[in-house]
Every structure is written in C-alpha cells, then in structure tokens.
PDB file of C-alpha atoms in Angstrom:
ATOM      1  CA  UNK A  14       0.446 -10.051 -17.255  1.00 42.00           C
ATOM      2  CA  UNK A  15       0.904 -10.983 -13.504  1.00 43.00           C
ATOM      3  CA  UNK A  16       1.996  -8.318 -10.818  1.00 43.00           C
ATOM      4  CA  UNK A  17       3.359  -9.139  -7.561  1.00 45.00           C
ATOM      5  CA  UNK A  18       1.713  -7.477  -4.455  1.00 45.00           C
ATOM      6  CA  UNK A  19       4.106  -5.534  -2.405  1.00 46.00           C
ATOM      7  CA  UNK A  20       4.250  -6.708   1.239  1.00 50.00           C
ATOM      8  CA  UNK A  21       5.531  -4.702   3.990  1.00 50.00           C
ATOM      9  CA  UNK A  22       7.710  -6.161   6.666  1.00 54.00           C
ATOM     10  CA  UNK A  23       6.618  -6.235  10.339  1.00 56.00           C
ATOM     11  CA  UNK A  24       7.718  -2.952  11.742  1.00 54.00           C
ATOM     12  CA  UNK A  25       8.682  -4.434  15.224  1.00 55.00           C
ATOM     13  CA  UNK A  26      11.634  -5.954  13.548  1.00 55.00           C
ATOM     14  CA  UNK A  27      13.007  -2.411  13.078  1.00 55.00           C
ATOM     15  CA  UNK A  28      14.476  -0.131  15.978  1.00 57.00           C
ATOM     16  CA  UNK A  29      12.252   2.858  16.774  1.00 62.00           C
ATOM     17  CA  UNK A  30      14.668   5.497  16.075  1.00 66.00           C
ATOM     18  CA  UNK A  31      16.678   6.215  12.995  1.00 75.00           C
ATOM     19  CA  UNK A  32      19.357   8.702  12.694  1.00 81.00           C
ATOM     20  CA  UNK A  33      21.940   8.032   9.905  1.00 85.00           C
ATOM     21  CA  UNK A  34      23.750   5.184   8.133  1.00 85.00           C
ATOM     22  CA  UNK A  35      26.031   4.761   5.174  1.00 90.00           C
ATOM     23  CA  UNK A  36      24.313   3.097   2.449  1.00 88.00           C
ATOM     24  CA  UNK A  37      27.565   1.367   1.153  1.00 89.00           C
ATOM     25  CA  UNK A  38      28.310  -0.261   4.208  1.00 90.00           C
ATOM     26  CA  UNK A  39      24.956  -1.743   5.024  1.00 88.00           C
ATOM     27  CA  UNK A  40      24.691  -5.631   5.235  1.00 90.00           C
ATOM     28  CA  UNK A  41      22.798  -6.635   2.335  1.00 92.00           C
ATOM     29  CA  UNK A  42      20.256  -9.583   1.897  1.00 90.00           C
ATOM     30  CA  UNK A  43      20.108 -11.645  -1.504  1.00 94.00           C
ATOM     31  CA  UNK A  44      16.697 -11.882  -2.672  1.00 92.00           C
ATOM     32  CA  UNK A  45      14.470 -12.458  -5.885  1.00 92.00           C
ATOM     33  CA  UNK A  46      12.926  -8.931  -5.920  1.00 91.00           C
ATOM     34  CA  UNK A  47       9.300  -9.150  -7.033  1.00 89.00           C
ATOM     35  CA  UNK A  48       9.707 -12.415  -9.250  1.00 92.00           C
ATOM     36  CA  UNK A  49      12.468 -10.706 -11.096  1.00 95.00           C
ATOM     37  CA  UNK A  50      15.354 -12.429 -13.014  1.00 96.00           C
ATOM     38  CA  UNK A  51      18.363 -13.384 -10.921  1.00 97.00           C
ATOM     39  CA  UNK A  52      19.335 -12.098  -7.506  1.00 95.00           C
ATOM     40  CA  UNK A  53      19.114  -8.546  -6.186  1.00 96.00           C
ATOM     41  CA  UNK A  54      20.822  -7.547  -2.808  1.00 95.00           C
ATOM     42  CA  UNK A  55      18.874  -4.977  -0.789  1.00 94.00           C
ATOM     43  CA  UNK A  56      18.350  -3.790   2.906  1.00 91.00           C
ATOM     44  CA  UNK A  57      15.406  -2.061   4.118  1.00 89.00           C
ATOM     45  CA  UNK A  58      16.804   1.033   6.107  1.00 88.00           C
ATOM     46  CA  UNK A  59      13.766   2.315   7.698  1.00 87.00           C
ATOM     47  CA  UNK A  60      10.041   2.018   8.208  1.00 85.00           C
ATOM     48  CA  UNK A  61       7.128   4.237   9.429  1.00 84.00           C
ATOM     49  CA  UNK A  62       8.174   3.973  12.937  1.00 80.00           C
ATOM     50  CA  UNK A  63      11.302   5.541  12.066  1.00 81.00           C
ATOM     51  CA  UNK A  64       9.800   8.994  10.597  1.00 83.00           C
ATOM     52  CA  UNK A  65       7.759  11.916  11.995  1.00 83.00           C
ATOM     53  CA  UNK A  66       6.268  12.163   8.401  1.00 85.00           C
ATOM     54  CA  UNK A  67       4.304   9.957   5.693  1.00 89.00           C
ATOM     55  CA  UNK A  68       7.377   7.682   4.405  1.00 90.00           C
ATOM     56  CA  UNK A  69       6.532   4.107   4.360  1.00 91.00           C
ATOM     57  CA  UNK A  70      10.106   2.953   3.945  1.00 91.00           C
ATOM     58  CA  UNK A  71      13.645   3.630   2.757  1.00 92.00           C
ATOM     59  CA  UNK A  72      15.547   0.812   0.942  1.00 94.00           C
ATOM     60  CA  UNK A  73      18.871   0.486  -0.758  1.00 95.00           C
ATOM     61  CA  UNK A  74      19.483  -1.950  -3.339  1.00 96.00           C
ATOM     62  CA  UNK A  75      21.894  -3.444  -5.847  1.00 97.00           C
ATOM     63  CA  UNK A  76      20.975  -4.936  -9.114  1.00 98.00           C
ATOM     64  CA  UNK A  77      23.847  -7.002 -10.667  1.00 98.00           C
ATOM     65  CA  UNK A  78      23.926  -6.949 -14.675  1.00 98.00           C
ATOM     66  CA  UNK A  79      21.333  -9.247 -15.958  1.00 97.00           C
ATOM     67  CA  UNK A  80      19.076  -9.369 -12.905  1.00 98.00           C
ATOM     68  CA  UNK A  81      15.815  -7.250 -12.348  1.00 98.00           C
ATOM     69  CA  UNK A  82      13.260  -6.014 -10.095  1.00 97.00           C
ATOM     70  CA  UNK A  83      10.125  -7.845 -11.351  1.00 96.00           C
ATOM     71  CA  UNK A  84       7.384  -5.943 -12.384  1.00 95.00           C
ATOM     72  CA  UNK A  85       5.022  -5.174  -9.711  1.00 94.00           C
ATOM     73  CA  UNK A  86       2.054  -2.846  -8.660  1.00 93.00           C
ATOM     74  CA  UNK A  87       1.642  -0.572  -5.517  1.00 89.00           C
ATOM     75  CA  UNK A  88      -1.618   0.256  -3.915  1.00 91.00           C
ATOM     76  CA  UNK A  89      -3.329   3.557  -4.754  1.00 93.00           C
ATOM     77  CA  UNK A  90      -2.178   5.298  -1.552  1.00 93.00           C
ATOM     78  CA  UNK A  91       1.550   4.406  -2.246  1.00 93.00           C
ATOM     79  CA  UNK A  92       3.827   6.575  -4.184  1.00 95.00           C
ATOM     80  CA  UNK A  93       7.554   5.114  -4.838  1.00 96.00           C
ATOM     81  CA  UNK A  94      10.573   6.778  -6.244  1.00 97.00           C
ATOM     82  CA  UNK A  95      13.903   5.253  -7.312  1.00 98.00           C
ATOM     83  CA  UNK A  96      17.049   7.559  -7.384  1.00 98.00           C
ATOM     84  CA  UNK A  97      19.637   5.443  -9.487  1.00 98.00           C
ATOM     85  CA  UNK A  98      23.115   6.041  -7.799  1.00 98.00           C
ATOM     86  CA  UNK A  99      25.214   4.102 -10.230  1.00 98.00           C
ATOM     87  CA  UNK A 100      25.070   1.967 -13.124  1.00 98.00           C
ATOM     88  CA  UNK A 101      22.224   1.881 -16.074  1.00 97.00           C
ATOM     89  CA  UNK A 102      19.360  -0.166 -16.751  1.00 98.00           C
ATOM     90  CA  UNK A 103      15.895  -0.412 -18.472  1.00 98.00           C
ATOM     91  CA  UNK A 104      12.842   0.842 -16.675  1.00 98.00           C
ATOM     92  CA  UNK A 105       9.418  -0.578 -17.470  1.00 97.00           C
ATOM     93  CA  UNK A 106       6.702   1.653 -16.042  1.00 97.00           C
ATOM     94  CA  UNK A 107       2.989   1.308 -16.966  1.00 95.00           C
ATOM     95  CA  UNK A 108       3.718   0.025 -20.385  1.00 95.00           C
ATOM     96  CA  UNK A 109       6.537   2.519 -21.381  1.00 97.00           C
ATOM     97  CA  UNK A 110      10.399   1.317 -21.476  1.00 98.00           C
ATOM     98  CA  UNK A 111      13.165   3.786 -21.285  1.00 98.00           C
ATOM     99  CA  UNK A 112      16.602   3.906 -20.163  1.00 98.00           C
ATOM    100  CA  UNK A 113      17.916   5.044 -16.632  1.00 98.00           C
ATOM    101  CA  UNK A 114      21.267   5.776 -15.258  1.00 98.00           C
ATOM    102  CA  UNK A 115      23.256   7.387 -12.468  1.00 97.00           C
ATOM    103  CA  UNK A 116      21.599  10.368 -11.218  1.00 98.00           C
ATOM    104  CA  UNK A 117      18.030   9.598 -12.573  1.00 98.00           C
ATOM    105  CA  UNK A 118      15.145   9.981 -10.329  1.00 98.00           C
ATOM    106  CA  UNK A 119      12.071   8.211 -11.216  1.00 98.00           C
ATOM    107  CA  UNK A 120       8.194   8.701 -10.032  1.00 97.00           C
ATOM    108  CA  UNK A 121       6.367   5.359  -9.770  1.00 96.00           C
ATOM    109  CA  UNK A 122       2.980   6.941  -9.341  1.00 95.00           C
ATOM    110  CA  UNK A 123       0.319   5.561  -6.767  1.00 96.00           C
ATOM    111  CA  UNK A 124      -1.279   2.414  -8.165  1.00 92.00           C
ATOM    112  CA  UNK A 125       1.165   2.231 -10.977  1.00 94.00           C
ATOM    113  CA  UNK A 126       3.127  -0.787 -12.168  1.00 95.00           C
ATOM    114  CA  UNK A 127       6.869  -0.800 -12.678  1.00 97.00           C
ATOM    115  CA  UNK A 128       9.949  -2.956 -12.884  1.00 97.00           C
ATOM    116  CA  UNK A 129      13.809  -2.275 -13.532  1.00 98.00           C
ATOM    117  CA  UNK A 130      16.286  -4.419 -15.519  1.00 98.00           C
ATOM    118  CA  UNK A 131      19.960  -4.133 -15.293  1.00 98.00           C
ATOM    119  CA  UNK A 132      21.109  -4.263 -19.128  1.00 97.00           C
ATOM    120  CA  UNK A 133      24.670  -2.954 -18.454  1.00 96.00           C
ATOM    121  CA  UNK A 134      27.803  -4.130 -17.255  1.00 97.00           C
ATOM    122  CA  UNK A 135      28.026  -2.525 -13.903  1.00 97.00           C
ATOM    123  CA  UNK A 136      25.845  -3.039 -10.800  1.00 98.00           C
ATOM    124  CA  UNK A 137      22.975  -0.719 -10.503  1.00 98.00           C
ATOM    125  CA  UNK A 138      22.953   0.851  -7.046  1.00 98.00           C
ATOM    126  CA  UNK A 139      19.356   2.178  -6.136  1.00 96.00           C
ATOM    127  CA  UNK A 140      17.969   4.176  -3.412  1.00 96.00           C
ATOM    128  CA  UNK A 141      14.042   3.476  -3.136  1.00 96.00           C
ATOM    129  CA  UNK A 142      11.801   5.298  -1.035  1.00 95.00           C
ATOM    130  CA  UNK A 143       7.961   4.927  -0.641  1.00 94.00           C
ATOM    131  CA  UNK A 144       5.551   7.880   0.503  1.00 94.00           C
ATOM    132  CA  UNK A 145       2.076   7.446   1.788  1.00 93.00           C
ATOM    133  CA  UNK A 146      -0.282   9.579  -0.294  1.00 92.00           C
ATOM    134  CA  UNK A 147      -4.130  10.264  -0.136  1.00 86.00           C
ATOM    135  CA  UNK A 148      -5.786   7.901  -2.651  1.00 72.00           C
TER     136      UNK A 148
END
C-alpha cells in the first residue's frame, strides 16, 4: 500500500500572528486530500510561526458524502488529531477500521498511518491539528 507523505506549506504565506476566526466562515479551497476519493474543502488556519508552543498546524476541513482523506503517514515526530464537528464516517488507522461521528476526537499517533471516508449523507466537518513531539 502506498502512503502519501505530508508536506508542510511555506510558513511565509501565513501572517505572523493568529488571534481568532470562525471556522464556518473561512474561505475553503478545493483539494484532493492525500490522493483520496473526490474533493475535500479545507483551509490551513495556522502554522508554527503563529504559536508559542509546539503545534505544527491547525486546519478546518469539510469532507462531502462519498469523498475521503486518503491514507497517509506522518513522520515519527508528528502527532495529529481529528475532531469531528459534524457528520459521520469511517476511519482507517494503522489497519483498523472504525466509525466516527460528531464529537469524536481521534488521535493519529506519531509515525502512524490513517485516512477518513465520508460514508454518510451529510458533510463531515473536521478540525485537524498536529503537534510536534519528541521521536
């Protein structure tokens, strides 16, 4: 199985400060997330230069019915979390498959592989953040 490597965007494209935003009012960009099926709509909200701590990024994403965030693997010094705000889907994580729904917070461990598929009739709204950790 092939996994896509996660590539961080250029931090110079982001403002040096971040204070607040409304997730549901952000302009979203259409993308094929990690070679998944269909389109996902997402926005990178903040990157390391916006934080005092060890957060690598914060994203907001919408995964329409039938679309997916393809299976991908992070580096051993990256730990990613998905917080499902709305909708439900099927998560694949390191070979296990399980349902996810609004309110679920899923940890994707350092060096782990994962993907998310919307199997419902409603758009999945997702808050994603990645932390830098000691390998």
